[in-house]
Coordinates of C-alpha atoms in Angstrom, one line a residue:
Chain L
M1 CA -9.9 48.4 17.5
T2 CA -13.2 50.0 16.4
A3 CA -16.4 50.8 18.2
P4 CA -19.3 48.3 17.7
N5 CA -21.7 48.8 14.9
H6 CA -25.0 47.7 16.4
A7 CA -26.4 51.1 17.5
N8 CA -29.7 50.5 15.9
G9 CA -30.8 47.6 18.1
P10 CA -29.7 45.3 20.9
V11 CA -26.5 43.2 20.3
V12 CA -28.2 40.3 22.0
L13 CA -31.9 39.6 21.9
V14 CA -33.1 36.4 23.7
Q15 CA -36.8 35.7 23.2
D16 CA -38.7 33.0 25.1
V17 CA -35.7 30.7 24.9
C18 CA -35.9 27.2 26.4
K19 CA -33.1 24.7 26.5
E20 CA -33.7 21.0 27.2
Y21 CA -31.3 18.1 27.4
R22 CA -32.6 14.6 26.8
R23 CA -30.9 11.6 28.4
N24 CA -32.7 8.3 27.6
D25 CA -36.3 9.1 28.5
M26 CA -35.5 11.9 30.9
V27 CA -35.9 15.5 29.8
L28 CA -33.9 18.0 31.8
T29 CA -34.9 21.7 31.3
V30 CA -31.9 23.9 31.9
L31 CA -33.4 27.2 30.7
H32 CA -37.1 28.2 31.1
H33 CA -38.6 30.8 28.7
M34 CA -35.7 33.2 29.0
N35 CA -36.0 36.7 27.8
L36 CA -33.1 39.1 27.6
E37 CA -31.8 42.2 25.7
L38 CA -28.3 43.4 25.8
A39 CA -27.3 46.8 24.3
A40 CA -24.2 47.5 22.4
G41 CA -21.3 48.4 24.7
D42 CA -22.9 46.7 27.7
F43 CA -20.9 44.6 30.2
M44 CA -23.1 42.0 31.7
A45 CA -22.2 39.4 34.4
L46 CA -24.2 36.2 34.7
M47 CA -24.3 34.9 38.2
G48 CA -26.0 32.0 39.9
P49 CA -25.3 28.7 41.6
S50 CA -23.9 25.7 39.7
G51 CA -26.5 24.2 37.5
S52 CA -28.5 27.4 37.3
G53 CA -28.1 27.6 33.5
K54 CA -25.7 30.5 33.3
S55 CA -23.1 28.7 31.2
T56 CA -25.8 27.3 29.0
L57 CA -27.1 30.8 28.4
L58 CA -23.6 32.0 27.6
N59 CA -23.1 29.1 25.1
L60 CA -26.4 30.0 23.4
I61 CA -25.5 33.7 23.1
A62 CA -22.0 32.7 21.8
G63 CA -23.5 30.4 19.1
L64 CA -21.9 27.3 20.6
D65 CA -25.2 25.7 21.1
V66 CA -28.8 26.2 19.8
P67 CA -32.0 26.6 21.9
T68 CA -34.7 23.9 22.0
S69 CA -37.3 26.6 21.4
G70 CA -37.5 30.4 21.2
H71 CA -35.3 32.8 19.3
I72 CA -31.8 34.2 19.8
Q73 CA -30.6 37.0 17.7
V74 CA -27.0 38.2 18.2
C75 CA -25.2 40.8 16.1
G76 CA -28.1 40.7 13.6
E77 CA -27.9 36.9 13.1
D78 CA -30.8 34.5 14.1
L79 CA -28.8 31.8 15.8
S80 CA -31.7 29.6 16.6
T81 CA -32.1 28.3 13.1
A82 CA -28.5 28.6 11.8
S83 CA -26.6 25.6 10.6
Q84 CA -23.3 24.5 12.2
S85 CA -21.2 25.9 9.4
T86 CA -23.1 29.2 9.5
L87 CA -22.6 29.4 13.2
A88 CA -18.8 28.7 12.8
R89 CA -18.5 31.5 10.3
W90 CA -20.5 33.8 12.5
R91 CA -18.5 33.1 15.6
A92 CA -15.3 33.7 13.7
R93 CA -16.6 37.1 12.7
H94 CA -18.5 38.4 15.7
V95 CA -17.4 36.6 18.9
G96 CA -14.2 36.5 21.0
F97 CA -13.9 33.8 23.7
I98 CA -12.2 33.9 27.1
F99 CA -12.2 30.6 29.0
Q100 CA -11.6 29.8 32.6
M101 CA -8.7 27.5 31.7
Y102 CA -7.4 29.9 29.0
N103 CA -7.7 27.2 26.4
L104 CA -4.5 28.2 24.6
I105 CA -3.1 25.7 22.1
P106 CA -0.1 24.4 24.1
V107 CA 2.1 23.8 21.0
L108 CA 1.6 27.3 19.5
T109 CA 3.4 30.4 20.8
A110 CA 1.5 33.4 22.2
Y111 CA 1.8 35.1 18.8
E112 CA 0.5 32.0 16.9
N113 CA -2.4 31.5 19.4
V114 CA -3.5 35.1 18.9
E115 CA -3.1 34.7 15.1
L116 CA -5.2 31.5 15.0
P117 CA -8.7 33.2 14.6
L118 CA -7.2 35.7 12.1
T119 CA -6.3 32.8 9.8
L120 CA -10.0 32.5 9.2
T121 CA -10.2 36.0 7.8
P122 CA -9.1 37.2 4.4
L123 CA -6.2 39.2 5.9
N124 CA -2.8 38.6 4.5
R125 CA 0.2 37.7 6.7
R126 CA 1.4 41.3 7.1
Q127 CA -2.1 42.5 8.1
R128 CA -2.4 39.6 10.5
K129 CA 0.9 40.5 12.1
A130 CA -0.2 44.0 12.6
Q131 CA -3.5 42.8 14.3
V132 CA -1.7 40.3 16.5
Q133 CA 0.8 43.0 17.6
T134 CA -1.9 45.5 18.4
A135 CA -3.8 42.8 20.4
L136 CA -0.7 41.8 22.4
D137 CA 0.1 45.5 23.0
I138 CA -3.3 46.0 24.5
V139 CA -2.9 43.1 26.9
G140 CA 0.7 44.2 27.6
L141 CA 2.4 41.1 26.4
A142 CA 4.1 42.2 23.2
D143 CA 7.5 41.1 24.6
R144 CA 6.2 37.6 25.2
M145 CA 4.9 36.8 21.8
D146 CA 7.4 34.0 21.2
H147 CA 6.7 32.3 24.5
F148 CA 4.8 29.0 24.6
P149 CA 1.8 28.9 27.1
R150 CA 3.9 26.6 29.5
Q151 CA 6.4 29.4 29.7
L152 CA 3.8 31.9 30.9
S153 CA 2.1 32.4 34.3
G154 CA -1.7 31.8 34.6
G155 CA -2.4 35.6 34.5
Q156 CA -0.2 36.0 31.4
E157 CA -1.9 33.0 29.7
Q158 CA -5.3 34.6 30.3
R159 CA -4.0 37.8 28.9
V160 CA -2.9 36.0 25.7
S161 CA -6.3 34.4 25.6
I162 CA -7.9 37.9 25.8
A163 CA -5.6 39.1 23.0
R164 CA -6.8 36.1 20.9
A165 CA -10.4 37.1 21.8
I166 CA -10.0 40.7 20.5
A167 CA -7.6 40.0 17.6
T168 CA -10.4 39.8 15.1
D169 CA -12.0 42.9 16.6
P170 CA -15.3 41.2 17.4
T171 CA -18.5 42.9 18.6
L172 CA -19.1 40.5 21.4
I173 CA -16.8 39.0 24.0
V174 CA -18.0 36.1 26.0
A175 CA -16.0 35.0 29.1
D176 CA -16.7 31.9 31.1
E177 CA -15.3 32.3 34.6
P178 CA -12.3 34.3 33.3
T179 CA -10.8 34.7 36.8
G180 CA -11.8 31.3 38.1
D181 CA -8.3 29.9 38.0
L182 CA -6.4 33.0 39.0
D183 CA -5.0 34.5 42.2
T184 CA -6.4 37.8 43.4
A185 CA -3.7 40.0 41.8
S186 CA -4.0 38.3 38.4
S187 CA -7.8 38.4 38.6
T188 CA -7.7 42.2 39.2
E189 CA -5.4 42.6 36.2
I190 CA -7.8 40.6 34.0
L191 CA -10.9 42.3 35.2
D192 CA -9.2 45.8 34.7
L193 CA -8.3 44.7 31.2
M194 CA -11.9 43.6 30.5
K195 CA -13.3 46.8 31.8
R196 CA -10.9 48.7 29.6
L197 CA -12.0 46.7 26.6
N198 CA -15.6 47.6 27.4
E199 CA -15.1 51.3 28.2
D200 CA -12.2 52.3 25.8
F201 CA -12.9 49.9 22.9
G202 CA -16.7 49.7 23.2
K203 CA -16.7 45.9 23.3
T204 CA -20.0 44.2 24.5
I205 CA -19.1 41.7 27.1
V206 CA -21.0 38.8 28.7
M207 CA -19.2 37.1 31.6
V208 CA -20.2 34.1 33.7
T209 CA -18.8 34.3 37.2
H210 CA -19.3 33.0 40.7
D211 CA -17.2 35.9 42.1
P212 CA -19.2 38.9 43.3
R213 CA -15.9 41.0 43.1
A214 CA -15.7 40.1 39.4
A215 CA -19.4 40.8 38.9
A216 CA -18.8 44.3 40.4
Y217 CA -16.8 45.2 37.3
A218 CA -19.9 44.6 35.1
K219 CA -22.4 47.3 34.3
R220 CA -25.2 44.8 34.7
T221 CA -25.6 41.6 36.6
L222 CA -28.1 38.9 35.9
H223 CA -28.9 36.3 38.5
L224 CA -30.1 32.9 37.5
E225 CA -31.6 30.1 39.5
D226 CA -32.9 26.7 38.2
G227 CA -32.8 28.1 34.6
R228 CA -34.9 31.2 35.4
L229 CA -33.9 34.8 35.6
V230 CA -34.3 35.9 39.3
G231 CA -32.6 39.2 39.3
D232 CA -31.3 41.9 36.9
T233 CA -29.2 44.6 38.4
D234 CA -28.2 47.5 36.2
V235 CA -25.2 49.0 38.1
A236 CA -24.8 51.8 35.6
N237 CA -28.3 53.1 36.2
A238 CA -28.4 51.8 39.9
E239 CA -31.6 50.0 39.2
T240 CA -32.7 46.5 40.2
I241 CA -35.4 44.7 38.3
A242 CA -37.3 41.7 39.7
Chain V
M1 CA -7.3 25.9 7.5
I2 CA -5.6 25.0 10.8
P3 CA -1.8 25.6 10.3
L4 CA 0.2 22.4 9.7
K5 CA 2.7 23.4 12.4
Y6 CA -0.1 22.7 14.9
N7 CA 0.0 19.0 13.9
I8 CA 3.7 18.7 13.4
R9 CA 4.4 20.2 16.9
S10 CA 1.7 18.0 18.4
L11 CA 3.4 15.0 17.0
R12 CA 6.7 16.2 18.3
V13 CA 5.3 16.8 21.8
R14 CA 4.1 13.2 21.9
W15 CA 7.5 12.1 20.4
A16 CA 7.6 8.7 22.0
T17 CA 4.2 7.6 20.7
T18 CA 5.0 9.2 17.4
L19 CA 8.3 7.4 17.1
L20 CA 6.9 4.0 18.0
T21 CA 4.0 4.3 15.6
S22 CA 6.2 5.5 12.8
L23 CA 8.6 2.7 13.5
A24 CA 5.8 0.2 13.3
I25 CA 4.6 1.7 10.1
G26 CA 8.2 1.9 8.9
V27 CA 8.7 -1.9 9.5
V28 CA 5.6 -2.7 7.4
V29 CA 6.8 -0.3 4.6
F30 CA 10.3 -1.8 4.8
A31 CA 9.0 -5.4 4.5
S32 CA 6.7 -4.4 1.6
V33 CA 9.3 -2.4 -0.3
L34 CA 11.7 -5.3 0.2
T35 CA 9.2 -7.6 -1.5
F36 CA 8.4 -5.2 -4.2
G37 CA 12.1 -4.6 -4.8
M38 CA 12.6 -8.4 -5.1
I39 CA 9.8 -8.7 -7.7
D40 CA 11.2 -5.7 -9.6
G41 CA 14.6 -7.3 -9.5
I42 CA 13.3 -10.6 -10.9
E43 CA 11.3 -8.8 -13.6
H44 CA 14.2 -6.6 -14.5
A45 CA 16.4 -9.7 -14.9
L46 CA 13.9 -11.2 -17.3
R47 CA 13.2 -7.9 -19.1
M48 CA 16.8 -7.2 -19.6
S49 CA 17.3 -10.6 -21.2
G50 CA 15.3 -9.9 -24.3
D51 CA 16.7 -7.9 -27.2
Q52 CA 14.3 -6.5 -29.8
E53 CA 16.5 -7.7 -32.7
D54 CA 17.0 -11.2 -31.4
L55 CA 15.0 -14.4 -32.3
I56 CA 15.0 -17.7 -30.5
V57 CA 14.4 -20.7 -32.7
M58 CA 13.2 -23.8 -30.9
R59 CA 11.3 -27.0 -31.4
Q60 CA 7.6 -26.7 -31.9
G61 CA 5.8 -27.6 -28.7
A62 CA 8.9 -26.9 -26.5
D63 CA 7.9 -24.7 -23.6
S64 CA 11.4 -24.0 -22.5
E65 CA 14.9 -24.1 -23.9
M66 CA 15.6 -27.3 -22.0
T67 CA 12.9 -29.3 -23.7
S68 CA 13.8 -28.0 -27.1
N69 CA 16.2 -29.6 -29.7
V70 CA 17.2 -28.5 -33.1
Q71 CA 18.8 -30.7 -35.8
P72 CA 22.4 -29.8 -36.4
T73 CA 21.8 -29.6 -40.1
V74 CA 18.8 -27.3 -39.7
A75 CA 20.8 -25.2 -37.2
R76 CA 23.5 -24.7 -39.9
E77 CA 20.8 -23.6 -42.3
L78 CA 19.3 -21.2 -39.8
V79 CA 22.6 -19.6 -39.1
N80 CA 23.0 -18.7 -42.8
L81 CA 19.5 -17.3 -43.3
Q82 CA 19.1 -14.0 -45.2
G83 CA 18.9 -11.1 -42.7
V84 CA 21.0 -12.6 -39.9
A85 CA 23.6 -9.9 -38.8
T86 CA 27.3 -10.5 -39.1
S87 CA 29.9 -9.8 -36.5
E88 CA 33.1 -7.8 -37.1
D89 CA 35.0 -10.8 -38.3
G90 CA 32.3 -11.6 -40.8
S91 CA 30.7 -14.6 -39.0
P92 CA 26.9 -14.7 -38.6
M93 CA 25.5 -13.3 -35.3
A94 CA 23.9 -16.6 -34.6
S95 CA 24.6 -18.8 -31.6
R96 CA 23.9 -22.5 -31.4
E97 CA 23.3 -23.4 -27.7
F98 CA 22.8 -26.5 -25.7
I99 CA 21.1 -26.1 -22.3
T100 CA 21.1 -28.6 -19.5
I101 CA 20.7 -28.5 -15.7
L102 CA 23.4 -28.7 -13.2
L103 CA 22.2 -30.1 -9.8
N104 CA 24.5 -28.2 -7.5
P105 CA 24.7 -27.8 -3.7
R106 CA 24.3 -24.3 -2.2
R107 CA 27.1 -22.8 -0.2
N108 CA 25.0 -22.3 3.0
G109 CA 24.1 -25.9 3.3
A110 CA 20.5 -25.2 2.2
G111 CA 20.3 -28.3 0.0
T112 CA 20.9 -28.6 -3.8
T113 CA 19.2 -26.8 -6.6
N114 CA 19.1 -26.6 -10.3
V115 CA 21.5 -24.2 -12.1
I116 CA 21.2 -23.7 -15.9
L117 CA 24.4 -24.8 -17.6
R118 CA 24.6 -23.4 -21.2
G119 CA 27.0 -24.4 -23.9
L120 CA 27.2 -21.8 -26.6
D121 CA 29.2 -20.6 -29.6
P122 CA 31.6 -17.7 -28.9
V123 CA 29.3 -15.3 -30.7
G124 CA 26.6 -16.0 -28.1
R125 CA 28.4 -13.6 -25.7
Q126 CA 27.8 -10.7 -28.1
L127 CA 24.1 -11.6 -28.2
R128 CA 23.8 -10.9 -24.4
P129 CA 23.3 -7.3 -23.2
H130 CA 26.6 -5.7 -22.2
F131 CA 28.4 -9.0 -21.6
K132 CA 31.8 -8.5 -20.0
I133 CA 34.3 -10.5 -18.0
V134 CA 34.7 -8.8 -14.6
E135 CA 37.1 -11.3 -13.1
G136 CA 39.4 -14.0 -14.4
R137 CA 39.1 -14.6 -18.2
D138 CA 36.8 -16.0 -20.9
I139 CA 36.7 -19.7 -21.7
E140 CA 38.9 -21.4 -24.3
A141 CA 37.2 -24.1 -26.3
G142 CA 38.2 -27.7 -26.0
V143 CA 39.6 -27.6 -22.5
N144 CA 36.4 -27.8 -20.4
E145 CA 36.3 -24.4 -19.0
A146 CA 33.4 -22.5 -17.7
I147 CA 32.4 -18.9 -16.7
T148 CA 29.6 -17.7 -14.4
T149 CA 28.6 -14.7 -12.4
R150 CA 29.6 -13.4 -9.0
A151 CA 26.1 -14.0 -7.6
I152 CA 26.2 -17.7 -8.7
A153 CA 29.8 -18.1 -7.6
E154 CA 28.9 -16.8 -4.1
R155 CA 25.8 -18.8 -3.8
F156 CA 26.9 -22.3 -5.0
E157 CA 29.5 -24.8 -4.1
N158 CA 32.1 -25.7 -6.8
L159 CA 31.2 -22.6 -8.9
G160 CA 33.6 -20.1 -7.4
L161 CA 36.5 -18.8 -9.5
G162 CA 39.1 -21.6 -9.8
E163 CA 36.7 -24.2 -8.5
S164 CA 35.6 -27.3 -10.5
F165 CA 32.3 -29.1 -11.0
L166 CA 31.4 -32.4 -12.7
V167 CA 29.2 -32.9 -15.7
N168 CA 28.8 -36.6 -16.3
N169 CA 32.0 -37.2 -14.5
V170 CA 33.9 -34.7 -16.7
S171 CA 35.4 -31.9 -14.7
F172 CA 34.9 -28.3 -15.7
T173 CA 36.9 -25.4 -14.2
V174 CA 35.5 -21.9 -13.6
V175 CA 38.0 -19.5 -15.1
G176 CA 36.1 -16.3 -15.1
L177 CA 33.2 -14.3 -13.8
F178 CA 30.9 -12.2 -16.1
E179 CA 28.2 -9.6 -16.0
A180 CA 25.3 -9.2 -18.4
D181 CA 23.4 -6.1 -17.3
G182 CA 21.5 -7.9 -14.6
S183 CA 19.8 -10.1 -17.2
S184 CA 18.8 -13.7 -16.6
A185 CA 22.1 -14.8 -18.2
E186 CA 23.6 -13.8 -14.8
S187 CA 21.8 -16.8 -13.3
E188 CA 23.7 -19.3 -15.6
V189 CA 27.0 -21.1 -16.0
W190 CA 28.4 -21.0 -19.5
T191 CA 30.8 -23.3 -21.2
D192 CA 31.8 -24.1 -24.8
L193 CA 29.0 -25.8 -26.8
R194 CA 31.1 -28.7 -28.1
D195 CA 32.8 -29.3 -24.6
L196 CA 29.4 -29.5 -23.0
T197 CA 27.7 -31.8 -25.6
T198 CA 30.8 -34.1 -25.6
A199 CA 30.7 -34.3 -21.8
Q200 CA 27.0 -35.1 -21.9
R201 CA 27.6 -37.6 -24.7
Y202 CA 25.1 -35.7 -26.9
E203 CA 27.7 -34.7 -29.5
G204 CA 26.2 -32.3 -32.0
A205 CA 23.1 -31.7 -30.0
I206 CA 21.6 -28.2 -30.1
S207 CA 18.7 -27.0 -27.9
V208 CA 18.1 -23.6 -29.5
V209 CA 19.5 -21.2 -32.0
N210 CA 19.7 -17.5 -31.2
L211 CA 19.7 -15.2 -34.2
R212 CA 20.3 -11.4 -34.4
V213 CA 18.2 -10.0 -37.2
P214 CA 18.3 -6.2 -37.1
D215 CA 15.8 -5.6 -39.9
E216 CA 12.1 -5.9 -38.9
E217 CA 11.1 -7.0 -42.4
D218 CA 13.8 -9.8 -42.3
R219 CA 12.6 -10.9 -38.9
R220 CA 9.1 -11.2 -40.2
E221 CA 10.3 -13.2 -43.2
I222 CA 12.4 -15.6 -41.0
V223 CA 9.4 -16.1 -38.7
D224 CA 7.1 -16.9 -41.6
R225 CA 9.6 -19.1 -43.3
V226 CA 10.5 -21.3 -40.3
R227 CA 6.8 -21.5 -39.3
G228 CA 5.7 -22.5 -42.7
D229 CA 8.4 -25.2 -43.2
E230 CA 7.0 -28.6 -42.5
Q231 CA 10.4 -30.1 -42.5
F232 CA 11.9 -27.8 -39.8
K233 CA 9.1 -28.4 -37.2
L234 CA 10.4 -25.4 -35.4
K235 CA 9.0 -22.2 -34.0
V236 CA 10.6 -18.7 -33.8
V237 CA 10.0 -16.6 -30.8
P238 CA 11.1 -13.0 -30.5
E239 CA 13.5 -13.0 -27.5
V240 CA 11.5 -10.2 -25.8
E241 CA 8.4 -12.3 -26.0
F242 CA 10.2 -15.4 -24.8
F243 CA 11.4 -13.8 -21.5
E244 CA 8.0 -12.0 -21.1
G245 CA 6.5 -15.5 -21.0
Q246 CA 8.9 -16.4 -18.2
K247 CA 7.5 -13.6 -16.1
S248 CA 4.6 -15.8 -15.3
S249 CA 7.0 -17.4 -12.8
T250 CA 6.8 -14.2 -10.8
I251 CA 3.0 -14.1 -10.7
A252 CA 2.8 -16.5 -7.7
I253 CA 5.4 -14.5 -5.8
K254 CA 3.6 -11.3 -6.7
V255 CA 0.3 -12.5 -5.5
V256 CA 1.7 -13.7 -2.2
A257 CA 3.8 -10.5 -1.8
Y258 CA 0.8 -8.2 -2.4
L259 CA -1.4 -10.3 -0.1
I260 CA 1.2 -10.1 2.7
A261 CA 1.8 -6.4 2.1
G262 CA -2.0 -5.9 2.2
F263 CA -2.4 -7.7 5.5
L264 CA 0.5 -5.9 7.0
T265 CA -0.9 -2.6 5.9
I266 CA -4.2 -3.3 7.5
G267 CA -2.4 -4.2 10.7
A268 CA -0.4 -0.9 10.5
M269 CA -3.6 1.0 9.9
F270 CA -4.8 -0.1 13.3
A271 CA -1.6 1.2 14.8
S272 CA -2.0 4.6 13.2
A273 CA -5.7 4.7 14.1
N274 CA -4.9 3.8 17.7
T275 CA -2.4 6.6 17.9
M276 CA -4.8 9.1 16.3
Y277 CA -7.7 8.0 18.6
A278 CA -5.4 8.7 21.6
A279 CA -4.5 12.1 20.0
V280 CA -8.1 13.0 19.6
S281 CA -9.2 12.0 23.1
S282 CA -6.3 13.8 24.8
R283 CA -7.0 17.0 22.8
G284 CA -10.7 17.3 23.2
R285 CA -10.4 20.8 24.7
E286 CA -8.1 22.0 21.9
I287 CA -10.7 20.7 19.4
G288 CA -13.5 22.5 21.2
T289 CA -11.4 25.7 21.3
L290 CA -10.7 25.5 17.6
R291 CA -14.3 25.0 16.8
A292 CA -15.4 27.8 19.2
V293 CA -13.1 30.3 17.5
G294 CA -14.7 29.5 14.2
F295 CA -12.9 26.6 12.5
P296 CA -15.5 24.6 10.6
R297 CA -15.8 20.8 11.0
R298 CA -14.0 20.2 7.7
A299 CA -11.0 22.1 8.9
I300 CA -10.8 19.9 12.0
L301 CA -11.2 16.8 9.8
M302 CA -8.5 17.8 7.4
S303 CA -6.2 18.8 10.3
F304 CA -6.4 15.4 12.0
L305 CA -6.2 13.5 8.7
L306 CA -3.1 15.5 7.8
E307 CA -1.6 14.7 11.2
S308 CA -2.2 11.0 10.5
L309 CA -0.7 11.3 7.1
V310 CA 2.4 13.0 8.4
L311 CA 2.7 10.3 11.0
C312 CA 2.5 7.5 8.4
L313 CA 4.6 9.3 5.8
L314 CA 7.3 9.6 8.4
G315 CA 7.1 5.9 8.9
G316 CA 7.1 5.4 5.1
V317 CA 10.3 7.4 4.7
L318 CA 11.9 5.5 7.6
G319 CA 10.9 2.2 5.9
C320 CA 12.1 3.2 2.5
L321 CA 15.4 4.6 3.8
G322 CA 15.9 1.2 5.6
T323 CA 15.8 -0.6 2.3
L324 CA 18.4 1.6 0.5
P325 CA 21.5 -0.2 2.0
L326 CA 20.1 -3.4 0.5
N327 CA 19.8 -1.9 -3.0
G328 CA 21.6 -4.1 -5.5
L329 CA 22.0 -7.0 -3.0
S330 CA 21.6 -10.2 -4.8
G331 CA 19.2 -13.0 -4.0
G332 CA 17.9 -16.1 -5.7
T333 CA 14.6 -17.8 -6.2
Q334 CA 13.3 -20.6 -8.4
N335 CA 12.1 -19.8 -11.9
L336 CA 8.8 -21.7 -12.1
V337 CA 9.1 -22.1 -15.9
T338 CA 12.6 -23.5 -16.0
F339 CA 12.6 -24.9 -12.4
S340 CA 16.1 -23.6 -12.0
E341 CA 17.7 -20.9 -9.9
I342 CA 17.3 -17.4 -11.0
T343 CA 19.4 -14.8 -9.3
F344 CA 18.3 -11.2 -9.1
S345 CA 19.3 -8.0 -7.4
F346 CA 16.9 -6.1 -5.2
R347 CA 15.9 -3.0 -7.0
F348 CA 14.5 -0.1 -5.0
G349 CA 13.9 2.4 -7.8
P350 CA 11.4 5.3 -7.7
A351 CA 8.5 3.1 -8.7
V352 CA 9.1 0.6 -5.9
L353 CA 9.7 3.4 -3.3
L354 CA 6.5 5.1 -4.6
Q355 CA 4.6 1.9 -3.9
G356 CA 5.9 1.8 -0.4
M357 CA 5.0 5.5 0.2
T358 CA 1.5 4.8 -1.3
L359 CA 1.0 2.1 1.3
A360 CA 2.1 4.6 4.0
L361 CA -0.4 7.1 2.5
A362 CA -3.2 4.5 2.6
M363 CA -2.4 3.7 6.3
G364 CA -2.5 7.4 7.1
L365 CA -5.7 8.1 5.3
I366 CA -7.7 5.0 6.3
G367 CA -6.2 4.8 9.8
G368 CA -6.8 8.5 10.3
I369 CA -10.3 8.9 9.0
L370 CA -12.3 7.4 11.9
P371 CA -10.4 9.3 14.6
A372 CA -10.8 12.5 12.5
I373 CA -14.5 11.8 12.3
R374 CA -14.7 11.3 16.0
A375 CA -13.0 14.7 16.4
I376 CA -15.6 16.5 14.4
R377 CA -18.5 14.7 16.1
L378 CA -17.5 16.1 19.5
E379 CA -20.1 18.6 20.8
I380 CA -18.2 21.9 21.2
T381 CA -19.7 22.5 24.7
N382 CA -18.7 19.1 25.9
A383 CA -15.3 19.2 24.3
L384 CA -14.5 22.6 26.0
R385 CA -15.2 21.0 29.4
E386 CA -12.6 18.2 28.8
R387 CA -9.4 18.2 30.8

């Protein structure tokens, strides 16, 4: 695992971004003129009530969706104008995903799940094997690589999911409620692991959460309400903006 | 590309649905291969019947052997034409033959049908491909004996080994069973030429003359000579061409068979499409995850198409395997040129099995394409939220 290579500018740059959904004649604005910068090596929590737009913002930053207006630049790529295929290639190279429900492929073993994003890289089988083993070592599940998801506990599944997220050594890790489906002990394990990824491996992390305890692991917490940024707490610098 | 094991294991996890769909596809492939095997069997019988070196001489205007007749004096002249091969004992390889129809009941009580009854010179045996007696013995001339094949003996009353049938109230006894390489000769009953014409009270009558002429130049000369002879009023047809013409009797069967196979295939496509639609809707979140981690739409499309193909090819293999125990089984149908029974053996060779697998492939591709398109049209963010 290497340190990020975006020292010259922010990893995430969100400029005047709006996101609207149209249903019949109704226009629903989910994000209003959002502006945001995230430096390399940052760990940011996105908080807010349901429907506040935090998951939408996360999806835009992760290149899963495109804004209705404004610009988003992540890891040097302008995502607002990129095509679906460009976004797919970009995600494979730069983003690791952690989901609330782990989203492991049930018919693949832990090893094969972690290997999945690596099959999109030019690495050969031997190189992929080394990467998978490193990733599973980091999450402490090297001895479970042949297990299928149904043979693992929720916490273990989430750790496999984290191994999958870091296998390609991405710059950015996005996590959508990573502890939302876990008990307290497992949540702590996962959050400790994420903190380690951020501090020891320099990964930039954006995490959506409802849980203040999870948010406390982040260096910075953004509060959203009705699609607007209402608070930005920089824990590292003990500074509250807005 | 998404690893194929993802699809194989997904099919295995839903084993009951996979098995049922494969069985449905297998039944369609089985029925189609059975029909194709039957057509191939009939065509094989007619194809095997023609020898490159053989010529059939018949009356001008006759469209089958039964409507032909050749004057005995002319027949004698034909037998001695320059270029006709000679057998080991020095006699010409030319067979004078008289063909008539035997109306005979089937063994299973399914009514009566026409069977070709052929009276021929002894040398006629040598003109048929790989003729051999497999049970009993060959006929002796002058004592009203007959030989036929196992397929005919099993299918018709009075034609089993040791049984007797009547021709114009004259009794003929079956004394032997023969094989002739699956050719159309295996659909006939043979007896001695003179015995048959005597029983029919057409003494000396000849329907056709079969000639073996090994040299191409000689063959051409004989064709030209017979055609050009106003007195003969005969035509010479290369045997291969003659039986090729009879293949027209399979056209109707072929059209119906392909139509039925086509309709069944369309039906099976719905079965595979239905299964794949179910697969796509139950795996929305997996599709969303695969897209999120960077698999492009075409990889998802290919993956689901491949899964559909594997499902259908599995059915195809089951269907083809199901037909193998029937390979070589004999059946019968009516030759629409001679209006008589033609027996055939089902032939499930590589070409026929390939046709069956092609149908399965078509079911997989066409049945899988719409569900695969649905999979790639899912919005990633919506797909990730699915249960």
